[in-house]
XYZ file of N, CA and C in Angstrom:
714
model
N 56.352 38.024 -17.422
C 57.492 38.741 -17.972
C 57.928 38.103 -19.294
N 57.895 36.792 -19.341
C 58.250 36.088 -20.572
C 57.282 36.452 -21.691
N 55.978 36.576 -21.360
C 54.984 36.947 -22.367
C 55.219 38.374 -22.851
N 55.648 39.273 -21.930
C 55.939 40.657 -22.314
C 57.081 40.702 -23.315
N 58.096 39.892 -23.058
C 59.230 39.845 -23.978
C 58.788 39.347 -25.344
N 57.901 38.347 -25.361
C 57.415 37.824 -26.632
C 56.595 38.869 -27.376
N 55.780 39.654 -26.640
C 54.984 40.708 -27.268
C 55.870 41.784 -27.895
N 57.044 42.020 -27.282
C 57.969 43.046 -27.792
C 58.904 42.497 -28.864
N 58.779 41.216 -29.158
C 59.607 40.614 -30.197
C 60.992 40.267 -29.739
N 61.156 40.136 -28.416
C 62.466 39.809 -27.867
C 62.556 38.296 -27.709
N 63.635 37.727 -28.128
C 63.835 36.285 -28.053
C 64.243 35.913 -26.635
N 63.265 35.417 -25.866
C 63.525 35.015 -24.484
C 63.137 33.548 -24.332
N 63.872 32.857 -23.455
C 63.618 31.430 -23.246
C 63.206 31.178 -21.799
N 62.705 29.973 -21.563
C 62.271 29.607 -20.216
C 63.441 29.502 -19.245
N 64.647 29.336 -19.783
C 65.824 29.200 -18.925
C 66.296 30.536 -18.372
N 65.788 31.611 -18.951
C 66.216 32.948 -18.526
C 65.502 33.346 -17.238
N 66.232 34.059 -16.372
C 65.645 34.560 -15.133
C 64.905 35.849 -15.408
N 64.057 36.251 -14.431
C 63.277 37.486 -14.584
C 64.192 38.709 -14.745
N 65.238 38.848 -13.911
C 66.126 40.014 -14.089
C 66.779 40.052 -15.476
N 67.186 38.884 -15.977
C 67.832 38.857 -17.292
C 66.846 39.226 -18.391
N 65.567 38.851 -18.234
C 64.551 39.219 -19.221
C 64.320 40.724 -19.177
N 64.288 41.306 -17.943
C 64.109 42.757 -17.813
C 65.235 43.510 -18.507
N 66.466 43.023 -18.320
C 67.618 43.666 -18.960
C 67.492 43.592 -20.472
N 67.043 42.428 -20.972
C 66.889 42.268 -22.419
C 65.825 43.212 -22.953
N 64.766 43.453 -22.168
C 63.690 44.354 -22.614
C 64.176 45.800 -22.636
N 64.845 46.232 -21.537
C 65.295 47.634 -21.454
C 66.391 47.939 -22.466
N 67.139 46.932 -22.856
C 68.208 47.143 -23.822
C 67.757 46.936 -25.263
N 66.464 46.594 -25.424
C 65.986 46.336 -26.783
C 65.878 47.637 -27.566
N 65.907 47.520 -28.887
C 65.844 48.687 -29.770
C 64.433 49.292 -29.731
N 64.349 50.557 -29.595
C 63.068 51.259 -29.564
C 62.333 51.105 -28.255
N 63.053 50.832 -27.173
C 62.404 50.649 -25.876
C 61.795 51.947 -25.396
N 60.540 51.903 -25.037
C 59.861 53.048 -24.432
C 59.247 52.576 -23.113
N 59.681 53.180 -22.060
C 59.294 52.721 -20.726
C 57.781 52.778 -20.505
N 57.149 53.877 -20.912
C 55.712 54.027 -20.681
C 54.917 52.997 -21.476
N 55.295 52.779 -22.715
C 54.605 51.799 -23.553
C 54.743 50.396 -22.974
N 55.985 50.051 -22.566
C 56.236 48.726 -22.007
C 55.450 48.530 -20.711
N 55.368 49.618 -19.905
C 54.626 49.540 -18.650
C 53.137 49.266 -18.901
N 52.564 50.010 -19.856
C 51.143 49.808 -20.180
C 50.884 48.404 -20.746
N 51.817 47.956 -21.598
C 51.672 46.625 -22.176
C 51.740 45.555 -21.094
N 52.634 45.754 -20.134
C 52.776 44.790 -19.044
C 51.499 44.734 -18.195
N 50.939 45.904 -17.890
C 49.701 45.952 -17.095
C 48.538 45.289 -17.838
N 48.515 45.482 -19.171
C 47.463 44.841 -19.975
C 47.594 43.327 -19.935
N 48.830 42.844 -20.033
C 49.064 41.395 -19.986
C 48.632 40.830 -18.635
N 48.971 41.558 -17.549
C 48.588 41.113 -16.203
C 47.068 41.081 -16.057
N 46.392 42.144 -16.546
C 44.925 42.218 -16.442
C 44.261 41.104 -17.247
N 44.787 40.876 -18.461
C 44.230 39.790 -19.283
C 44.416 38.430 -18.618
N 45.555 38.255 -17.981
C 45.819 36.995 -17.286
C 44.837 36.770 -16.140
N 44.594 37.870 -15.373
C 43.639 37.750 -14.264
C 42.225 37.464 -14.772
N 41.862 38.172 -15.850
C 40.526 37.958 -16.414
C 40.379 36.528 -16.921
N 41.440 36.014 -17.550
C 41.404 34.637 -18.039
C 41.272 33.654 -16.878
N 41.982 33.924 -15.785
C 41.883 33.062 -14.606
C 40.466 33.082 -14.034
N 39.863 34.280 -14.003
C 38.493 34.397 -13.496
C 37.510 33.630 -14.376
N 37.714 33.746 -15.707
C 36.844 33.012 -16.628
C 36.995 31.506 -16.455
N 38.223 31.069 -16.306
C 38.471 29.642 -16.110
C 37.865 29.160 -14.792
N 38.004 30.005 -13.741
C 37.437 29.643 -12.447
C 35.906 29.590 -12.516
N 35.310 30.568 -13.212
C 33.849 30.588 -13.362
C 33.364 29.384 -14.166
N 34.097 29.044 -15.221
C 33.730 27.886 -16.033
C 33.850 26.592 -15.231
N 34.884 26.528 -14.407
C 35.066 25.353 -13.565
C 33.908 25.215 -12.576
N 33.512 26.357 -11.974
C 32.390 26.342 -11.028
C 31.086 25.952 -11.732
N 30.915 26.465 -12.965
C 29.702 26.141 -13.724
C 29.629 24.648 -14.011
N 30.756 24.084 -14.430
C 30.788 22.655 -14.724
C 30.557 21.822 -13.462
N 31.150 22.277 -12.345
C 30.943 21.559 -11.084
C 29.482 21.613 -10.654
N 28.840 22.791 -10.858
C 27.429 22.936 -10.508
C 26.560 22.038 -11.381
N 26.878 21.989 -12.675
C 26.143 21.099 -13.574
C 26.315 19.641 -13.165
N 27.522 19.303 -12.770
C 27.798 17.928 -12.347
C 27.012 17.578 -11.086
N 26.978 18.538 -10.122
C 26.206 18.305 -8.899
C 24.717 18.168 -9.200
N 24.209 19.057 -10.086
C 22.788 19.004 -10.437
C 22.437 17.685 -11.120
N 23.309 17.234 -12.006
C 23.074 15.967 -12.700
C 23.123 14.792 -11.720
N 24.052 14.871 -10.776
C 24.159 13.820 -9.767
C 22.900 13.768 -8.908
N 22.406 14.967 -8.514
C 21.180 15.037 -7.711
C 19.983 14.516 -8.503
N 19.945 14.854 -9.796
C 18.843 14.395 -10.639
C 18.836 12.871 -10.736
N 20.016 12.297 -10.944
C 20.114 10.844 -11.044
C 19.755 10.170 -9.717
N 20.200 10.777 -8.607
C 19.861 10.218 -7.295
C 18.361 10.274 -7.047
N 17.726 11.390 -7.462
C 16.279 11.531 -7.294
C 15.532 10.504 -8.141
N 16.010 10.313 -9.375
C 15.400 9.300 -10.233
C 15.563 7.906 -9.635
N 16.728 7.665 -9.074
C 16.989 6.360 -8.456
C 16.074 6.136 -7.253
N 15.904 7.200 -6.426
C 15.008 7.089 -5.272
C 13.568 6.859 -5.711
N 13.153 7.629 -6.744
C 11.781 7.482 -7.238
C 11.546 6.076 -7.791
N 12.524 5.550 -8.513
C 12.399 4.204 -9.071
C 12.373 3.159 -7.959
N 13.195 3.383 -6.935
C 13.219 2.461 -5.804
C 11.877 2.456 -5.083
N 11.311 3.670 -4.873
C 10.004 3.782 -4.219
C 8.916 3.132 -5.067
N 9.015 3.315 -6.395
C 8.023 2.727 -7.290
C 8.067 1.200 -7.213
N 9.289 0.660 -7.223
C 9.431 -0.793 -7.141
C 8.943 -1.322 -5.794
N 9.259 -0.587 -4.715
C 8.786 -1.001 -3.393
C 7.267 -0.981 -3.331
N 6.660 0.054 -3.953
C 5.200 0.153 -3.965
C 4.589 -0.997 -4.756
N 5.242 -1.340 -5.879
C 4.757 -2.467 -6.671
C 4.836 -3.767 -5.879
N 5.935 -3.923 -5.148
C 6.096 -5.126 -4.329
C 5.012 -5.188 -3.252
N 4.728 -4.024 -2.619
C 3.682 -3.981 -1.589
C 2.316 -4.306 -2.183
N 2.028 -3.699 -3.357
C 0.743 -3.958 -4.003
C 0.603 -5.427 -4.375
N 1.697 -6.000 -4.893
C 1.661 -7.410 -5.270
C 1.451 -8.289 -4.043
N 2.155 -7.937 -2.951
C 1.997 -8.712 -1.716
C 0.576 -8.599 -1.183
N -0.008 -7.378 -1.290
C -1.382 -7.175 -0.823
C -2.363 -7.981 -1.663
N -2.149 -7.968 -2.994
C -3.021 -8.744 -3.874
C -2.923 -10.238 -3.564
N -1.688 -10.701 -3.365
C -1.500 -12.114 -3.038
C -2.168 -12.462 -1.706
N -2.081 -11.528 -0.737
C -2.721 -11.760 0.556
C -4.239 -11.814 0.411
N -4.789 -10.890 -0.399
C -6.235 -10.880 -0.623
C -6.688 -12.159 -1.320
N -5.900 -12.586 -2.313
C -6.244 -13.827 -3.006
C -6.189 -15.017 -2.059
N -5.168 -15.012 -1.187
C -5.043 -16.106 -0.226
C -6.216 -16.113 0.744
N -6.641 -14.909 1.175
C -7.789 -14.820 2.079
C -9.059 -15.332 1.403
N -9.237 -14.933 0.130
C -10.408 -15.403 -0.609
C -10.372 -16.920 -0.777
N -9.170 -17.420 -1.075
C -9.020 -18.866 -1.241
C -9.333 -19.591 0.066
N -8.760 -19.083 1.170
C -9.013 -19.703 2.472
C -10.489 -19.626 2.835
N -11.116 -18.491 2.483
C -12.533 -18.325 2.792
C -13.384 -19.324 2.019
N -13.094 -19.473 0.730
C -13.843 -20.430 -0.087
C -13.646 -21.853 0.423
N -12.401 -22.166 0.768
C -12.123 -23.506 1.294
C -12.851 -23.728 2.617
N -12.864 -22.672 3.433
C -13.543 -22.773 4.722
C -15.037 -22.989 4.534
N -15.617 -22.272 3.568
C -17.048 -22.437 3.300
C -17.361 -23.852 2.815
N -16.480 -24.343 1.926
C -16.700 -25.688 1.387
C -16.588 -26.727 2.492
N -15.539 -26.603 3.319
C -15.337 -27.577 4.389
C -16.436 -27.496 5.442
N -17.063 -26.320 5.564
C -18.133 -26.158 6.549
C -19.478 -26.590 6.009
N -19.493 -27.016 4.757
C -20.747 -27.458 4.160
C -21.565 -26.329 3.594
N -20.919 -25.188 3.313
C -21.667 -24.054 2.766
C -22.158 -24.343 1.356
N -21.330 -25.080 0.617
C -21.719 -25.422 -0.750
C -22.264 -26.847 -0.807
N -23.272 -27.037 -1.578
C -23.899 -28.353 -1.741
C -23.713 -28.798 -3.176
N -23.447 -30.070 -3.361
C -23.261 -30.603 -4.707
C -24.587 -30.616 -5.454
N -24.716 -29.726 -6.482
C -25.968 -29.614 -7.236
C -26.212 -30.822 -8.138
N -25.171 -31.617 -8.363
C -25.319 -32.729 -9.296
C -25.722 -34.025 -8.600
N -25.956 -33.966 -7.291
C -26.332 -35.171 -6.549
C -27.714 -35.643 -6.967
N -27.844 -36.943 -7.187
C -29.130 -37.528 -7.587
C -29.899 -38.101 -6.405
N -29.292 -38.001 -5.229
C -29.956 -38.539 -4.046
C -31.122 -37.643 -3.666
N -32.298 -38.224 -3.445
C -33.493 -37.429 -3.166
C -33.362 -36.641 -1.874
N -32.696 -37.225 -0.859
C -32.527 -36.516 0.409
C -31.665 -35.289 0.227
N -30.575 -35.447 -0.536
C -29.702 -34.313 -0.810
C -30.421 -33.262 -1.627
N -31.286 -33.685 -2.536
C -32.026 -32.726 -3.360
C -32.918 -31.857 -2.496
N -33.556 -32.463 -1.501
C -34.402 -31.694 -0.584
C -33.552 -30.716 0.214
N -32.346 -31.187 0.617
C -31.458 -30.318 1.388
C -31.022 -29.128 0.569
N -30.736 -29.341 -0.715
C -30.340 -28.243 -1.599
C -31.444 -27.210 -1.680
N -32.682 -27.683 -1.853
C -33.821 -26.762 -1.944
C -33.962 -25.948 -0.672
N -33.795 -26.628 0.476
C -33.902 -25.925 1.750
C -32.821 -24.866 1.878
N -31.584 -25.232 1.468
C -30.478 -24.286 1.574
C -30.679 -23.082 0.672
N -31.187 -23.325 -0.540
C -31.399 -22.223 -1.469
C -32.486 -21.287 -0.975
N -33.531 -21.860 -0.379
C -34.634 -21.038 0.110
C -34.292 -20.355 1.425
N -33.286 -20.852 2.115
C -32.973 -20.330 3.441
C -32.591 -18.855 3.401
N -31.826 -18.442 2.409
C -31.402 -17.046 2.320
C -32.586 -16.109 2.100
N -33.714 -16.666 1.631
C -34.903 -15.833 1.464
C -35.647 -15.647 2.781
N -35.351 -16.500 3.749
C -36.047 -16.437 5.029
C -35.430 -15.420 5.977
N -34.156 -15.108 5.784
C -33.466 -14.212 6.706
C -32.468 -13.364 5.924
N -32.431 -12.062 6.163
C -31.517 -11.192 5.417
C -30.088 -11.309 5.927
N -29.146 -10.725 5.188
C -27.761 -10.694 5.643
C -27.660 -9.868 6.923
N -26.713 -10.239 7.769
C -26.541 -9.543 9.044
C -25.840 -8.211 8.831
N -26.411 -7.136 9.389
C -25.824 -5.795 9.327
C -25.443 -5.387 10.747
N -24.142 -5.360 11.083
C -23.715 -5.036 12.448
C -24.201 -3.674 12.931
N -24.441 -2.742 11.993
C -24.832 -1.391 12.387
C -26.323 -1.291 12.718
N -27.124 -2.222 12.202
C -28.565 -2.107 12.374
C -29.177 -3.287 13.126
N -28.578 -4.453 13.038
C -29.189 -5.658 13.608
C -28.624 -5.986 14.984
N -29.451 -6.572 15.824
C -29.057 -7.081 17.140
C -28.593 -8.522 16.947
N -27.312 -8.789 17.255
C -26.741 -10.106 16.986
C -27.480 -11.214 17.734
N -27.913 -10.926 18.971
C -28.608 -11.965 19.735
C -29.938 -12.321 19.085
N -30.714 -11.301 18.720
C -31.999 -11.552 18.074
C -31.793 -12.183 16.701
N -30.745 -11.744 16.029
C -30.453 -12.293 14.703
C -30.167 -13.792 14.788
N -29.376 -14.196 15.786
C -29.052 -15.619 15.939
C -30.281 -16.433 16.332
N -31.165 -15.827 17.143
C -32.410 -16.518 17.499
C -33.220 -16.813 16.243
N -33.370 -15.776 15.406
C -34.136 -15.944 14.163
C -33.444 -16.945 13.241
N -32.116 -16.853 13.171
C -31.356 -17.771 12.320
C -31.595 -19.224 12.741
N -31.492 -19.489 14.040
C -31.661 -20.861 14.526
C -33.076 -21.372 14.255
N -34.061 -20.506 14.457
C -35.441 -20.927 14.195
C -35.645 -21.269 12.719
N -35.154 -20.386 11.862
C -35.352 -20.608 10.431
C -34.570 -21.829 9.957
N -33.383 -22.049 10.547
C -32.588 -23.224 10.173
C -33.329 -24.510 10.529
N -33.970 -24.497 11.692
C -34.742 -25.682 12.101
C -35.955 -25.874 11.195
N -36.628 -24.769 10.863
C -37.804 -24.875 10.002
C -37.425 -25.367 8.610
N -36.230 -24.990 8.167
C -35.778 -25.413 6.842
C -35.179 -26.816 6.863
N -35.208 -27.454 8.037
C -34.681 -28.820 8.198
C -33.210 -28.913 7.807
N -32.457 -27.882 8.172
C -31.017 -27.892 7.903
C -30.306 -28.498 9.107
N -29.452 -29.467 8.861
C -28.736 -30.115 9.948
C -27.821 -29.109 10.642
N -27.679 -29.276 11.949
C -26.907 -28.315 12.732
C -25.450 -28.254 12.295
N -24.930 -29.366 11.791
C -23.534 -29.370 11.355
C -23.315 -28.451 10.156
N -24.419 -28.066 9.480
C -24.317 -27.172 8.328
C -24.655 -25.729 8.693
N -25.006 -25.486 9.954
C -25.424 -24.141 10.346
C -24.314 -23.104 10.157
N -23.082 -23.480 10.502
C -21.979 -22.523 10.367
C -21.821 -22.101 8.916
N -21.863 -23.081 8.020
C -21.735 -22.765 6.597
C -22.839 -21.843 6.124
N -24.073 -22.075 6.593
C -25.197 -21.216 6.218
C -25.024 -19.819 6.809
N -24.581 -19.767 8.068
C -24.417 -18.476 8.740
C -23.343 -17.630 8.068
N -22.276 -18.269 7.616
C -21.193 -17.532 6.961
C -21.686 -16.797 5.727
N -22.634 -17.412 5.038
C -23.164 -16.776 3.833
C -24.004 -15.554 4.123
N -24.337 -15.328 5.398
C -25.168 -14.185 5.781
C -24.375 -13.095 6.492
N -23.122 -13.371 6.808
C -22.302 -12.422 7.563
C -21.413 -11.600 6.642
N -21.039 -10.374 7.058
C -20.097 -9.559 6.279
C -18.743 -10.254 6.189
N -17.997 -9.931 5.143
C -16.701 -10.572 4.908
C -15.760 -10.388 6.092
N -15.795 -9.227 6.715
C -14.902 -8.949 7.841
C -15.132 -9.940 8.981
N -16.404 -10.234 9.278
C -16.718 -11.168 10.364
C -16.388 -12.599 9.954
N -16.614 -12.930 8.679
C -16.281 -14.274 8.189
C -14.785 -14.527 8.325
N -13.975 -13.528 7.966
C -12.526 -13.671 8.102
C -12.127 -13.796 9.568
N -12.837 -13.083 10.433
C -12.590 -13.171 11.874
C -12.818 -14.599 12.370
N -13.898 -15.226 11.908
C -14.202 -16.609 12.305
C -13.203 -17.582 11.689
N -12.803 -17.308 10.452
C -11.904 -18.216 9.731
C -10.533 -18.312 10.385
N -10.174 -17.326 11.205
C -8.877 -17.368 11.882
C -8.857 -18.367 13.041
N -10.032 -18.821 13.457
C -10.103 -19.790 14.551
C -9.666 -21.178 14.054
N -9.284 -22.058 14.977
C -8.939 -23.434 14.577
C -10.086 -24.070 13.795
N -9.756 -24.880 12.819
C -10.757 -25.428 11.902
C -11.879 -26.163 12.630
N -11.526 -26.993 13.587
C -12.545 -27.782 14.286
C -13.514 -26.884 15.046
N -12.994 -25.845 15.692
C -13.847 -24.933 16.452
C -14.662 -24.033 15.533
N -14.046 -23.614 14.424
C -14.734 -22.719 13.499
C -15.906 -23.402 12.807
N -15.955 -24.726 12.822
C -17.060 -25.457 12.211
C -18.136 -25.826 13.234
N -17.890 -25.477 14.494
C -18.836 -25.772 15.571
C -19.742 -24.564 15.776
N -21.038 -24.737 15.536
C -21.955 -23.595 15.596
C -21.997 -22.982 16.991
N -22.050 -23.803 18.028
C -22.118 -23.279 19.391
C -20.892 -22.425 19.714
N -19.731 -22.880 19.250
C -18.508 -22.115 19.479
C -18.549 -20.792 18.719
N -18.989 -20.855 17.466
C -19.077 -19.645 16.637
C -20.070 -18.659 17.237
N -21.175 -19.169 17.768
C -22.173 -18.292 18.383
C -21.569 -17.552 19.576
N -20.852 -18.283 20.441
C -20.196 -17.647 21.582
C -19.184 -16.607 21.115
N -18.496 -16.929 20.037
C -17.497 -16.018 19.490
C -18.151 -14.714 19.029
N -19.290 -14.831 18.364
C -20.002 -13.643 17.885
C -20.573 -12.833 19.042
N -21.134 -13.512 20.022
C -21.678 -12.802 21.182
C -20.575 -12.064 21.933
N -19.403 -12.694 22.021
C -18.279 -12.059 22.687
C -17.780 -10.863 21.888
N -17.729 -11.016 20.571
C -17.256 -9.915 19.712
C -18.159 -8.698 19.849
N -19.460 -8.958 19.980
C -20.412 -7.855 20.110
C -20.769 -7.591 21.574
N -19.888 -8.045 22.481
C -20.001 -7.754 23.911
C -21.320 -8.235 24.514
N -21.733 -9.435 24.145
C -22.982 -9.982 24.669
C -22.685 -11.338 25.299
N -22.942 -11.482 26.592
C -22.650 -12.735 27.294
C -23.713 -13.776 26.982
N -23.394 -15.072 27.148
C -24.392 -16.133 26.913
C -25.634 -15.964 27.777
N -25.455 -15.447 29.026
C -26.609 -15.267 29.906
C -27.551 -14.198 29.355
N -26.967 -13.096 28.870
C -27.797 -12.049 28.264
C -28.482 -12.591 27.025
N -27.753 -13.413 26.258
C -28.342 -14.022 25.066
C -29.535 -14.907 25.461
N -29.366 -15.685 26.556
C -30.454 -16.556 27.004
C -31.670 -15.738 27.402
N -31.420 -14.611 28.108
C -32.528 -13.754 28.520
C -33.257 -13.168 27.317
N -32.470 -12.732 26.325
C -33.095 -12.187 25.121
C -33.882 -13.263 24.379
N -33.349 -14.485 24.410
C -34.039 -15.582 23.739
C -35.384 -15.849 24.417
N -35.381 -15.882 25.764
C -36.621 -16.106 26.515
C -37.603 -14.978 26.256
N -37.066 -13.753 26.252
C -37.936 -12.600 25.986
C -38.541 -12.685 24.598
N -37.725 -13.141 23.643
C -38.223 -13.280 22.276
C -39.297 -14.367 22.192
N -39.126 -15.420 22.999
C -40.123 -16.494 23.017
C -41.464 -15.975 23.536
N -41.388 -15.091 24.553
C -42.615 -14.564 25.147
C -43.256 -13.487 24.280
N -42.398 -12.680 23.640
C -42.908 -11.554 22.850
C -42.593 -11.772 21.382
N -43.570 -12.104 20.578
C -43.334 -12.264 19.129
C -42.782 -10.973 18.547
N -42.070 -11.112 17.463
C -41.467 -9.939 16.815
C -42.547 -9.057 16.227
N -42.488 -7.780 16.561
C -43.475 -6.835 16.034
C -43.213 -6.590 14.572
N -44.277 -6.189 13.844
C -44.100 -5.924 12.408
C -42.997 -4.919 12.143
N -42.890 -3.899 13.019
C -41.848 -2.899 12.801
C -40.470 -3.493 12.935
N -40.324 -4.458 13.892
C -39.028 -5.103 14.082
C -38.668 -5.960 12.885
N -39.697 -6.631 12.358
C -39.474 -7.456 11.169
C -39.035 -6.570 10.024
N -39.657 -5.406 9.945
C -39.283 -4.480 8.872
C -37.856 -4.024 9.047
N -37.453 -3.791 10.316
C -36.101 -3.349 10.573
C -35.091 -4.388 10.152
N -35.406 -5.653 10.426
C -34.501 -6.732 10.040
C -34.636 -7.101 8.581
N -35.696 -6.578 7.928
C -35.930 -6.837 6.501
C -36.110 -8.324 6.231
N -36.925 -8.976 7.057
C -37.166 -10.403 6.867
C -38.081 -10.614 5.682
N -37.811 -11.664 4.963
C -38.661 -12.010 3.825
C -39.160 -13.428 4.038
N -40.452 -13.557 4.350
C -41.028 -14.875 4.611
C -41.653 -15.402 3.345
N -41.266 -16.584 2.957
C -41.803 -17.199 1.736
C -43.168 -17.802 2.040
């Protein structure tokens, strides 16, 4: 009503009541009821339209704010996942490095490596035997080789190469897959360096009892390995 009075050029104040403003409008010079009515309806319609526009703008801004908040939260989650993945990868790499380090240390402590700079003639012969040993027997393949027969051949070749039994574990580790070497490395150090213990461990892992191993050994003693079997094991005799 106050806006209507202002549109009609009537001096109205905020202190005036609605009835007093109506009286001022009807008593104004050149008052036309129909014109004033139409003007009032236009003012009301414009006010409603303005309210709708303001409400729509408010909703639009709120929607933009929600979308931006969701975007930031998604970025934060993605960054958190990325950092967690990096931490996992780093931990995995450190674990792999530690396993490799432990494996190398285990090989060294088991006598797998020989000092090439030794001038002792006995050690020199041992080095030659160790180097040639890998040519006498191929690496063990769990999918194709029989562990009992493989160990029989390993022990025979180790004896022929004049390798001391205390070094057998170190030599055997160099012929086994990494997975099996790590399996052995988890055992106590003293036991893991004992060939007889390691042999029992391997027979147990491949579900072969010592008695069955003994029977296979006796059978192998009676029946030499056929050429086809040698081919299967891929033996290379120097």
